[in-house]
XYZ file of N, CA and C in Angstrom:
525
model
N 89.064 116.727 81.430
C 89.360 118.009 82.015
C 88.999 117.977 83.495
N 89.860 118.467 84.345
C 89.615 118.454 85.784
C 88.670 119.584 86.157
N 87.786 119.330 87.131
C 86.893 120.396 87.561
C 87.659 121.479 88.298
N 87.115 122.707 88.299
C 87.756 123.772 89.054
C 87.545 123.524 90.527
N 88.325 124.167 91.358
C 88.301 123.982 92.793
C 86.879 124.104 93.341
N 86.384 123.052 94.025
C 85.077 123.083 94.647
C 83.914 122.897 93.691
N 84.174 122.589 92.444
C 83.120 122.462 91.439
C 83.076 121.042 90.916
N 81.862 120.500 90.819
C 81.672 119.155 90.289
C 81.385 119.222 88.791
N 81.818 118.210 88.022
C 81.511 118.204 86.585
C 80.002 118.269 86.348
N 79.599 119.104 85.400
C 78.192 119.220 85.040
C 77.393 120.216 85.852
N 77.992 120.800 86.901
C 77.272 121.810 87.672
C 77.075 123.058 86.834
N 76.039 123.802 87.151
C 75.669 124.986 86.374
C 76.759 126.046 86.397
N 76.845 126.770 85.287
C 77.809 127.859 85.139
C 77.104 129.094 84.594
N 77.766 130.232 84.715
C 77.264 131.478 84.148
C 78.362 132.133 83.327
N 77.926 132.806 82.267
C 78.846 133.567 81.428
C 78.071 134.663 80.735
N 78.806 135.622 80.181
C 78.166 136.741 79.482
C 78.684 136.827 78.062
N 77.801 137.215 77.154
C 78.138 137.440 75.753
C 77.346 138.635 75.248
N 77.908 139.332 74.254
C 77.235 140.466 73.619
C 76.579 139.969 72.338
N 75.337 140.369 72.120
C 74.604 139.963 70.917
C 75.239 140.637 69.704
N 75.634 139.826 68.728
C 76.270 140.330 67.518
C 75.268 140.830 66.497
N 75.759 141.292 65.338
C 74.916 141.909 64.309
C 73.801 141.013 63.763
N 73.977 139.701 63.847
C 72.948 138.789 63.328
C 71.784 138.603 64.300
N 71.985 138.993 65.558
C 70.954 138.756 66.569
C 70.988 137.343 67.111
N 72.022 136.591 66.745
C 72.147 135.187 67.114
C 73.412 134.988 67.952
N 73.346 134.161 68.977
C 74.509 133.789 69.776
C 74.626 132.275 69.764
N 75.847 131.768 69.938
C 76.050 130.323 70.008
C 77.057 130.011 71.103
N 76.792 128.933 71.812
C 77.723 128.422 72.811
C 77.875 126.932 72.551
N 79.080 126.514 72.208
C 79.407 125.112 71.958
C 78.414 124.454 70.997
N 78.033 125.186 69.951
C 77.166 124.631 68.924
C 75.681 124.836 69.140
N 75.269 125.237 70.349
C 73.849 125.512 70.575
C 73.598 126.983 70.303
N 72.628 127.253 69.412
C 72.350 128.627 69.007
C 71.165 129.200 69.771
N 71.234 130.520 69.980
C 70.205 131.246 70.713
C 69.830 132.481 69.907
N 68.622 132.498 69.363
C 68.147 133.616 68.554
C 67.541 134.669 69.468
N 68.092 135.887 69.404
C 67.564 136.995 70.188
C 67.021 138.109 69.308
N 67.357 138.100 68.031
C 66.813 139.069 67.091
C 67.633 140.335 66.980
N 67.461 141.055 65.869
C 68.239 142.260 65.611
C 67.974 143.390 66.603
N 66.836 143.393 67.264
C 66.550 144.448 68.246
C 67.469 144.345 69.467
N 68.094 143.195 69.668
C 68.964 142.972 70.837
C 70.458 143.154 70.519
N 70.791 143.538 69.292
C 72.198 143.714 68.903
C 72.896 144.673 69.866
N 74.079 144.250 70.344
C 74.885 145.072 71.240
C 74.551 144.905 72.716
N 73.475 144.199 73.036
C 73.107 144.019 74.441
C 73.909 142.882 75.075
N 74.190 143.022 76.358
C 74.933 142.026 77.118
C 73.956 140.987 77.666
N 74.202 139.723 77.328
C 73.335 138.617 77.745
C 74.082 137.781 78.771
N 73.419 137.500 79.886
C 73.970 136.613 80.909
C 73.321 135.244 80.736
N 74.147 134.222 80.595
C 73.704 132.841 80.427
C 73.858 132.085 81.743
N 72.824 131.373 82.151
C 72.882 130.396 83.241
C 72.701 129.063 82.551
N 73.704 128.164 82.650
C 73.697 126.938 81.851
C 73.995 125.721 82.718
N 73.179 124.676 82.554
C 73.550 123.354 83.045
C 73.223 122.358 81.935
N 73.256 121.079 82.235
C 73.019 120.071 81.195
C 71.537 119.919 80.847
N 70.649 120.571 81.610
C 69.214 120.467 81.349
C 68.614 121.727 80.739
N 68.970 122.894 81.267
C 68.333 124.155 80.856
C 69.378 125.242 80.614
N 68.995 126.224 79.782
C 69.774 127.443 79.580
C 68.815 128.615 79.773
N 69.171 129.526 80.684
C 68.383 130.726 80.934
C 69.197 131.918 80.441
N 68.585 132.808 79.667
C 69.239 134.006 79.168
C 68.591 135.220 79.819
N 69.408 136.112 80.366
C 68.919 137.323 81.016
C 69.617 138.531 80.434
N 68.887 139.625 80.343
C 69.451 140.905 79.900
C 69.042 141.937 80.936
N 70.036 142.618 81.498
C 69.755 143.639 82.507
C 69.028 143.086 83.720
N 69.306 141.831 84.082
C 68.678 141.230 85.245
C 67.302 140.644 85.003
N 66.783 140.750 83.762
C 65.473 140.203 83.428
C 65.649 138.997 82.521
N 65.071 137.862 82.907
C 65.169 136.663 82.083
C 64.339 136.866 80.829
N 64.962 136.650 79.668
C 64.273 136.856 78.392
C 63.991 135.557 77.645
N 64.679 134.478 78.029
C 64.467 133.228 77.308
C 64.951 132.072 78.167
N 64.244 130.952 78.090
C 64.656 129.703 78.720
C 64.442 128.601 77.706
N 65.494 127.793 77.465
C 65.404 126.690 76.509
C 66.090 125.462 77.100
N 65.780 124.322 76.530
C 66.468 123.092 76.936
C 67.928 123.171 76.504
N 68.808 122.673 77.352
C 70.238 122.674 77.048
C 70.596 121.485 76.165
N 71.471 121.720 75.206
C 72.025 120.644 74.392
C 73.474 120.391 74.799
N 73.923 121.041 75.878
C 75.317 120.971 76.281
C 75.576 119.802 77.227
N 76.734 119.208 77.067
C 77.128 118.058 77.879
C 78.029 118.503 79.030
N 78.366 117.565 79.889
C 79.313 117.825 80.972
C 80.638 118.315 80.385
N 81.085 117.712 79.293
C 82.339 118.137 78.648
C 82.226 119.558 78.106
N 81.084 119.897 77.502
C 80.877 121.262 77.003
C 80.969 122.263 78.149
N 80.354 121.943 79.288
C 80.404 122.847 80.440
C 81.834 123.007 80.943
N 82.611 121.931 80.945
C 84.013 122.023 81.364
C 84.799 122.935 80.426
N 84.488 122.878 79.148
C 85.181 123.731 78.174
C 84.815 125.199 78.386
N 83.523 125.503 78.612
C 83.159 126.906 78.822
C 83.726 127.435 80.136
N 83.909 126.567 81.141
C 84.579 126.982 82.383
C 86.031 127.321 82.084
N 86.694 126.494 81.276
C 88.087 126.763 80.902
C 88.200 128.064 80.112
N 87.108 128.468 79.447
C 87.101 129.712 78.668
C 86.614 130.912 79.469
N 86.368 130.722 80.775
C 86.036 131.863 81.614
C 84.683 131.856 82.289
N 83.832 130.860 82.035
C 82.550 130.786 82.739
C 82.808 130.547 84.217
N 81.879 130.994 85.048
C 82.048 130.861 86.495
C 80.925 129.993 87.074
N 81.170 129.364 88.235
C 80.087 128.600 88.874
C 78.889 129.511 89.133
N 77.699 128.961 88.981
C 76.498 129.791 89.096
C 75.823 129.629 90.445
N 74.878 130.521 90.675
C 73.973 130.393 91.797
C 72.792 129.546 91.372
N 71.677 129.645 92.095
C 70.494 128.863 91.727
C 69.920 129.341 90.389
N 69.167 128.469 89.703
C 68.573 128.869 88.421
C 67.550 129.982 88.623
N 67.351 130.822 87.588
C 66.378 131.900 87.697
C 64.932 131.425 87.717
N 64.695 130.166 87.406
C 63.345 129.596 87.427
C 63.368 128.287 88.195
N 62.290 127.939 88.874
C 62.238 126.631 89.536
C 62.227 125.515 88.497
N 62.768 124.362 88.866
C 62.850 123.234 87.941
C 61.541 122.468 87.814
N 60.638 122.642 88.764
C 59.395 121.886 88.715
C 58.202 122.823 88.586
N 57.122 122.297 88.095
C 55.895 123.068 87.956
C 55.113 123.007 89.258
N 54.700 124.145 89.735
C 53.934 124.232 90.970
C 52.446 124.312 90.646
N 51.585 123.787 91.537
C 50.148 123.973 91.319
C 49.829 125.460 91.194
N 49.059 125.814 90.178
C 48.716 127.211 89.950
C 49.818 127.994 89.263
N 50.942 127.342 88.940
C 52.046 128.026 88.283
C 51.732 128.345 86.834
N 52.464 129.293 86.304
C 52.306 129.697 84.913
C 53.386 129.003 84.101
N 53.006 128.389 82.981
C 53.957 127.679 82.137
C 53.842 128.156 80.697
N 54.880 127.852 79.933
C 54.825 128.143 78.509
C 55.495 127.023 77.744
N 55.166 126.955 76.476
C 55.758 125.996 75.554
C 55.618 126.557 74.156
N 56.202 125.886 73.197
C 56.102 126.326 71.808
C 55.430 125.232 70.996
N 54.623 125.639 70.055
C 53.952 124.688 69.180
C 53.796 125.295 67.786
N 53.773 124.421 66.784
C 53.464 124.823 65.417
C 51.948 124.751 65.249
N 51.376 125.789 64.673
C 49.939 125.817 64.403
C 49.719 125.153 63.048
N 48.820 124.184 63.005
C 48.537 123.491 61.744
C 47.899 124.463 60.752
N 47.832 124.075 59.505
C 47.228 124.952 58.501
C 45.738 125.159 58.761
N 45.168 124.302 59.614
C 43.759 124.437 59.975
C 43.567 125.248 61.257
N 44.679 125.736 61.853
C 44.590 126.597 63.029
C 44.594 125.893 64.365
N 45.052 124.646 64.407
C 45.050 123.924 65.682
C 46.476 123.587 66.129
N 46.607 123.304 67.422
C 47.875 122.833 67.982
C 47.621 121.492 68.653
N 48.697 120.748 68.913
C 48.611 119.464 69.578
C 49.167 119.606 70.985
N 48.359 119.268 71.979
C 48.791 119.260 73.377
C 48.439 117.910 73.977
N 49.452 117.154 74.332
C 49.199 115.870 74.980
C 48.432 114.895 74.119
N 48.671 114.904 72.812
C 48.008 113.971 71.918
C 46.603 114.382 71.496
N 46.174 115.577 71.929
C 44.843 116.077 71.553
C 44.997 117.384 70.797
N 44.119 117.605 69.823
C 44.157 118.838 69.033
C 43.243 119.882 69.650
N 43.735 121.137 69.651
C 42.961 122.255 70.173
C 43.012 123.391 69.164
N 41.857 123.939 68.850
C 41.757 125.036 67.898
C 42.283 126.323 68.535
N 43.223 126.983 67.841
C 43.770 128.266 68.293
C 43.199 129.380 67.410
N 43.589 129.387 66.133
C 43.063 130.366 65.170
C 43.551 129.975 63.785
N 42.644 129.864 62.858
C 43.005 129.496 61.496
C 43.974 130.513 60.889
N 43.835 131.778 61.287
C 44.714 132.826 60.747
C 46.178 132.645 61.170
N 46.435 131.822 62.190
C 47.808 131.571 62.646
C 48.397 130.309 62.009
N 47.666 129.682 61.098
C 48.121 128.449 60.455
C 49.517 128.577 59.867
N 50.351 127.582 60.149
C 51.707 127.544 59.622
C 52.733 128.275 60.469
N 52.323 128.951 61.532
C 53.248 129.706 62.385
C 53.682 128.890 63.594
N 54.880 129.164 64.071
C 55.346 128.656 65.347
C 54.961 129.708 66.378
N 54.225 129.326 67.418
C 53.771 130.284 68.426
C 54.158 129.795 69.815
N 54.188 130.727 70.742
C 54.327 130.385 72.145
C 52.943 130.154 72.716
N 52.865 129.228 73.649
C 51.613 128.949 74.351
C 51.858 129.218 75.831
N 51.081 130.113 76.408
C 51.184 130.518 77.803
C 49.962 129.951 78.503
N 50.162 129.143 79.541
C 49.038 128.546 80.260
C 49.076 129.029 81.703
N 47.998 129.703 82.079
C 47.884 130.264 83.420
C 46.513 129.882 83.967
N 46.511 128.868 84.848
C 45.245 128.400 85.414
C 44.278 127.980 84.327
N 43.083 128.570 84.295
C 42.082 128.161 83.312
C 42.241 128.832 81.942
N 43.308 129.631 81.764
C 43.468 130.397 80.522
C 44.663 129.906 79.716
N 44.454 129.767 78.401
C 45.516 129.423 77.453
C 45.644 130.592 76.484
N 46.877 131.078 76.290
C 47.102 132.214 75.394
C 48.165 131.858 74.366
N 47.935 132.209 73.121
C 48.932 132.064 72.061
C 49.610 133.418 71.891
N 50.965 133.405 71.755
C 51.693 134.657 71.607
C 52.805 134.524 70.586
N 53.220 135.655 70.038
C 54.314 135.722 69.078
C 55.622 135.494 69.826
N 56.446 134.576 69.351
C 57.681 134.224 70.049
C 58.726 135.340 70.043
N 58.747 136.175 69.015
C 59.741 137.252 68.934
C 59.329 138.477 69.739
N 58.090 138.890 69.615
C 57.644 140.135 70.260
C 56.938 139.905 71.592
N 56.537 138.645 71.863
C 55.748 138.271 73.051
C 54.383 138.955 73.061
N 53.919 139.376 71.869
C 52.608 139.999 71.730
C 51.527 138.928 71.761
N 50.487 139.175 72.548
C 49.368 138.255 72.667
C 48.620 138.181 71.338
N 48.366 136.955 70.849
C 47.680 136.759 69.577
C 46.247 136.254 69.764
N 46.026 135.326 70.679
C 44.706 134.747 70.927
C 44.620 134.284 72.378
N 43.417 134.272 72.909
C 43.163 133.791 74.266
C 41.993 132.824 74.233
N 42.081 131.766 75.048
C 40.994 130.799 75.136
C 41.061 130.085 76.469
N 40.198 129.093 76.641
C 40.218 128.345 77.891
C 41.270 127.237 77.819
N 41.866 126.938 78.966
C 42.891 125.913 79.063
C 42.246 124.536 79.200
N 42.484 123.653 78.238
C 41.877 122.327 78.298
C 42.748 121.287 79.003
N 43.928 121.686 79.507
C 44.898 120.718 80.017
C 45.016 120.810 81.540
N 44.670 119.746 82.280
C 44.827 119.766 83.735
C 46.313 119.752 84.133
N 46.621 120.237 85.353
C 47.991 120.343 85.844
C 48.760 119.030 85.720
N 48.136 117.911 86.089
C 48.858 116.629 86.034
C 49.268 116.271 84.606
N 48.512 116.710 83.599
C 48.893 116.471 82.207
C 49.928 117.479 81.735
N 49.910 118.705 82.274
C 50.891 119.724 81.881
C 52.307 119.232 82.105
N 52.525 118.570 83.239
C 53.867 118.087 83.585
C 54.408 117.122 82.535
N 53.532 116.407 81.836
C 53.965 115.428 80.859
C 54.116 115.953 79.445
N 53.730 117.203 79.194
C 53.842 117.747 77.842
C 55.303 117.961 77.476
N 55.616 117.769 76.216
C 57.003 117.981 75.793
C 57.319 119.477 75.740
N 58.514 119.812 76.166
C 59.074 121.169 76.144
C 58.284 122.170 76.977
N 57.552 121.721 77.982
C 56.864 122.667 78.867
C 57.874 123.168 79.895
N 57.766 124.433 80.250
C 58.696 125.033 81.214
C 57.994 126.174 81.931
N 58.525 126.578 83.073
C 57.942 127.759 83.733
C 57.960 128.944 82.783
N 56.967 129.803 82.875
C 56.783 130.900 81.926
C 57.896 131.928 82.001
N 58.136 132.565 80.869
C 59.134 133.627 80.756
C 58.552 134.982 81.128
N 59.130 136.056 80.588
C 58.648 137.393 80.899
C 57.180 137.574 80.519
N 56.510 138.529 81.148
C 55.077 138.753 80.857
C 54.830 139.048 79.381
N 53.626 138.714 78.945
C 53.238 138.963 77.552
C 52.840 140.426 77.387
N 52.916 140.921 76.126
C 52.474 142.279 75.799
C 51.038 142.249 75.367
């Protein structure tokens, strides 16, 4: 497929979709769970081959790794996506920056960060939680509601944060 005028293959694109009754959206096979509370809302997608940012009403609500290829992006452009501006989040972690990631809490209440186990809360055992790291503070939060569940000290230095899997700049503030 030929690129559109002035656009290189694989460059970021934007498009909008309305959240359906299931609370789930999909683009070229990649699914995005937004939940039933978001049904009927208009979601703006910023997509490249590395990241997907979802915004509602100008506020970014989710950022995930992209599973889309250069060919997938060409197809969504052919279906009406437009070239995008800069991403809503910086691509690199800054010193003192706030980051988040997702982890499964073991049945004993711990998570794994950088090959080391850290106790979060035994009561959260078996749950998938968000981890928000801001300077010396580590917070566990509910991924659907963004409600704060636990707070503790951050055991991971900045240079190690960059190497953690699925770490990204933080999303909207926690409740």
